[in-house]
Amino acid sequence: MHHIPGVARPVYDVTGAGDTVIAVLALAYASGASMREAAELANLAAGLVVLKFGTAVISSQELLEAL
């Protein structure tokens, strides 16, 4: 069990955040990341998605910039 701290952010819309978590977690883990690394990346991705209005996506560039 690992604690992955969250980052306080303004939340505009949570639509699709869970889908983003599952997609990024699965992709990162399948690409060779540890489960912890995949979870941290998925948490970061979801944090970016909730900053947008409506059903939104993030690009790989946005995720890289957030790292």
Short mmCIF file of N, CA and C in Angstrom, two decimals:
data_model
loop_
_atom_site.label_atom_id
_atom_site.label_comp_id
_atom_site.label_asym_id
_atom_site.label_seq_id
_atom_site.Cartn_x
_atom_site.Cartn_y
_atom_site.Cartn_z
N MET A 1 0.84 -1.15 0.00
CA MET A 1 0.00 0.00 0.00
C MET A 1 0.90 1.24 0.00
N HIS A 2 0.55 2.19 -0.83
CA HIS A 2 1.31 3.43 -0.93
C HIS A 2 0.36 4.62 -0.82
N HIS A 3 0.85 5.67 -0.24
CA HIS A 3 0.08 6.90 -0.16
C HIS A 3 0.52 7.80 -1.31
N ILE A 4 -0.42 8.21 -2.13
CA ILE A 4 -0.14 9.13 -3.23
C ILE A 4 -0.87 10.42 -2.90
N PRO A 5 -0.13 11.44 -2.49
CA PRO A 5 -0.79 12.68 -2.09
C PRO A 5 -1.44 13.38 -3.28
N GLY A 6 -2.56 14.00 -3.00
CA GLY A 6 -3.24 14.78 -4.02
C GLY A 6 -2.74 16.22 -4.00
N VAL A 7 -3.08 16.94 -5.03
CA VAL A 7 -2.72 18.34 -5.12
C VAL A 7 -4.03 19.13 -5.18
N ALA A 8 -4.16 20.11 -4.30
CA ALA A 8 -5.37 20.93 -4.30
C ALA A 8 -5.44 21.75 -5.58
N ARG A 9 -6.56 21.65 -6.27
CA ARG A 9 -6.77 22.36 -7.53
C ARG A 9 -8.21 22.83 -7.59
N PRO A 10 -8.47 23.86 -8.38
CA PRO A 10 -9.88 24.20 -8.62
C PRO A 10 -10.48 23.12 -9.53
N VAL A 11 -11.63 22.64 -9.19
CA VAL A 11 -12.27 21.59 -9.99
C VAL A 11 -13.42 22.22 -10.76
N TYR A 12 -13.36 22.09 -12.08
CA TYR A 12 -14.40 22.65 -12.93
C TYR A 12 -15.41 21.61 -13.36
N ASP A 13 -14.96 20.39 -13.61
CA ASP A 13 -15.87 19.33 -14.04
C ASP A 13 -15.17 17.99 -13.86
N VAL A 14 -15.83 17.06 -13.19
CA VAL A 14 -15.21 15.74 -12.96
C VAL A 14 -15.61 14.71 -14.01
N THR A 15 -16.39 15.14 -14.99
CA THR A 15 -16.82 14.22 -16.04
C THR A 15 -15.61 13.61 -16.74
N GLY A 16 -15.52 12.31 -16.73
CA GLY A 16 -14.44 11.61 -17.42
C GLY A 16 -13.16 11.43 -16.63
N ALA A 17 -13.10 11.97 -15.42
CA ALA A 17 -11.86 11.85 -14.63
C ALA A 17 -11.55 10.40 -14.30
N GLY A 18 -12.57 9.64 -13.95
CA GLY A 18 -12.37 8.21 -13.65
C GLY A 18 -11.92 7.44 -14.87
N ASP A 19 -12.49 7.75 -16.02
CA ASP A 19 -12.06 7.11 -17.27
C ASP A 19 -10.60 7.42 -17.57
N THR A 20 -10.22 8.66 -17.30
CA THR A 20 -8.83 9.07 -17.51
C THR A 20 -7.90 8.28 -16.60
N VAL A 21 -8.30 8.12 -15.34
CA VAL A 21 -7.47 7.36 -14.39
C VAL A 21 -7.25 5.94 -14.90
N ILE A 22 -8.32 5.25 -15.27
CA ILE A 22 -8.21 3.87 -15.72
C ILE A 22 -7.36 3.77 -16.99
N ALA A 23 -7.58 4.68 -17.94
CA ALA A 23 -6.85 4.63 -19.20
C ALA A 23 -5.36 4.87 -18.99
N VAL A 24 -5.00 5.90 -18.23
CA VAL A 24 -3.59 6.21 -18.02
C VAL A 24 -2.93 5.14 -17.16
N LEU A 25 -3.63 4.65 -16.15
CA LEU A 25 -3.09 3.59 -15.30
C LEU A 25 -2.77 2.35 -16.15
N ALA A 26 -3.72 1.93 -16.95
CA ALA A 26 -3.53 0.74 -17.78
C ALA A 26 -2.41 0.93 -18.80
N LEU A 27 -2.39 2.07 -19.46
CA LEU A 27 -1.36 2.33 -20.47
C LEU A 27 0.03 2.37 -19.85
N ALA A 28 0.16 3.07 -18.73
CA ALA A 28 1.47 3.18 -18.09
C ALA A 28 1.94 1.83 -17.58
N TYR A 29 1.05 1.08 -16.96
CA TYR A 29 1.43 -0.23 -16.41
C TYR A 29 1.79 -1.20 -17.54
N ALA A 30 1.00 -1.18 -18.61
CA ALA A 30 1.28 -2.05 -19.76
C ALA A 30 2.58 -1.66 -20.46
N SER A 31 2.99 -0.41 -20.29
CA SER A 31 4.22 0.08 -20.92
C SER A 31 5.46 -0.16 -20.06
N GLY A 32 5.27 -0.78 -18.89
CA GLY A 32 6.42 -1.14 -18.08
C GLY A 32 6.59 -0.36 -16.79
N ALA A 33 5.71 0.59 -16.52
CA ALA A 33 5.79 1.33 -15.25
C ALA A 33 5.37 0.41 -14.12
N SER A 34 5.88 0.67 -12.93
CA SER A 34 5.40 -0.07 -11.77
C SER A 34 3.97 0.37 -11.48
N MET A 35 3.25 -0.38 -10.67
CA MET A 35 1.89 0.01 -10.35
C MET A 35 1.87 1.36 -9.63
N ARG A 36 2.85 1.60 -8.78
CA ARG A 36 2.90 2.89 -8.09
C ARG A 36 3.15 4.03 -9.08
N GLU A 37 4.10 3.85 -9.99
CA GLU A 37 4.37 4.88 -11.00
C GLU A 37 3.14 5.14 -11.86
N ALA A 38 2.47 4.05 -12.25
CA ALA A 38 1.27 4.17 -13.08
C ALA A 38 0.17 4.92 -12.33
N ALA A 39 0.02 4.63 -11.05
CA ALA A 39 -1.01 5.29 -10.24
C ALA A 39 -0.69 6.77 -10.06
N GLU A 40 0.57 7.10 -9.86
CA GLU A 40 0.96 8.51 -9.72
C GLU A 40 0.70 9.27 -11.01
N LEU A 41 1.00 8.66 -12.14
CA LEU A 41 0.76 9.30 -13.43
C LEU A 41 -0.74 9.46 -13.68
N ALA A 42 -1.51 8.44 -13.34
CA ALA A 42 -2.96 8.49 -13.52
C ALA A 42 -3.57 9.57 -12.64
N ASN A 43 -3.07 9.72 -11.42
CA ASN A 43 -3.56 10.75 -10.51
C ASN A 43 -3.27 12.14 -11.09
N LEU A 44 -2.09 12.31 -11.64
CA LEU A 44 -1.72 13.58 -12.26
C LEU A 44 -2.63 13.87 -13.46
N ALA A 45 -2.87 12.86 -14.28
CA ALA A 45 -3.72 13.03 -15.47
C ALA A 45 -5.13 13.43 -15.08
N ALA A 46 -5.68 12.78 -14.07
CA ALA A 46 -7.04 13.13 -13.63
C ALA A 46 -7.08 14.55 -13.09
N GLY A 47 -6.04 14.96 -12.41
CA GLY A 47 -5.96 16.32 -11.91
C GLY A 47 -5.97 17.35 -13.01
N LEU A 48 -5.43 16.99 -14.16
CA LEU A 48 -5.45 17.91 -15.30
C LEU A 48 -6.81 17.95 -15.97
N VAL A 49 -7.47 16.80 -16.04
CA VAL A 49 -8.77 16.72 -16.71
C VAL A 49 -9.83 17.53 -15.97
N VAL A 50 -9.79 17.52 -14.65
CA VAL A 50 -10.82 18.25 -13.89
C VAL A 50 -10.66 19.76 -13.98
N LEU A 51 -9.57 20.22 -14.55
CA LEU A 51 -9.37 21.65 -14.75
C LEU A 51 -10.11 22.17 -15.99
N LYS A 52 -10.68 21.26 -16.76
CA LYS A 52 -11.37 21.62 -18.00
C LYS A 52 -12.87 21.47 -17.83
N PHE A 53 -13.63 22.20 -18.63
CA PHE A 53 -15.09 22.11 -18.59
C PHE A 53 -15.58 21.02 -19.51
N GLY A 54 -16.59 20.30 -19.07
CA GLY A 54 -17.21 19.26 -19.89
C GLY A 54 -16.34 18.03 -20.02
N THR A 55 -16.77 17.14 -20.88
CA THR A 55 -16.00 15.93 -21.15
C THR A 55 -14.74 16.35 -21.88
N ALA A 56 -13.59 16.13 -21.25
CA ALA A 56 -12.34 16.63 -21.82
C ALA A 56 -11.28 15.53 -21.86
N VAL A 57 -10.30 15.78 -22.65
CA VAL A 57 -9.14 14.88 -22.73
C VAL A 57 -7.88 15.71 -22.49
N ILE A 58 -6.82 15.03 -22.19
CA ILE A 58 -5.52 15.69 -22.13
C ILE A 58 -4.62 15.03 -23.15
N SER A 59 -3.72 15.79 -23.68
CA SER A 59 -2.78 15.26 -24.67
C SER A 59 -1.55 14.72 -23.95
N SER A 60 -0.79 13.93 -24.65
CA SER A 60 0.46 13.42 -24.07
C SER A 60 1.39 14.59 -23.76
N GLN A 61 1.34 15.63 -24.57
CA GLN A 61 2.17 16.82 -24.33
C GLN A 61 1.79 17.51 -23.03
N GLU A 62 0.49 17.63 -22.77
CA GLU A 62 0.03 18.23 -21.52
C GLU A 62 0.51 17.42 -20.31
N LEU A 63 0.45 16.11 -20.43
CA LEU A 63 0.88 15.25 -19.34
C LEU A 63 2.39 15.36 -19.12
N LEU A 64 3.14 15.40 -20.22
CA LEU A 64 4.60 15.56 -20.10
C LEU A 64 4.96 16.88 -19.46
N GLU A 65 4.27 17.94 -19.84
CA GLU A 65 4.55 19.25 -19.28
C GLU A 65 4.24 19.29 -17.78
N ALA A 66 3.22 18.54 -17.37
CA ALA A 66 2.84 18.52 -15.95
C ALA A 66 3.85 17.74 -15.10
N LEU A 67 4.57 16.84 -15.75
CA LEU A 67 5.59 16.07 -15.01
C LEU A 67 6.75 16.96 -14.63
#
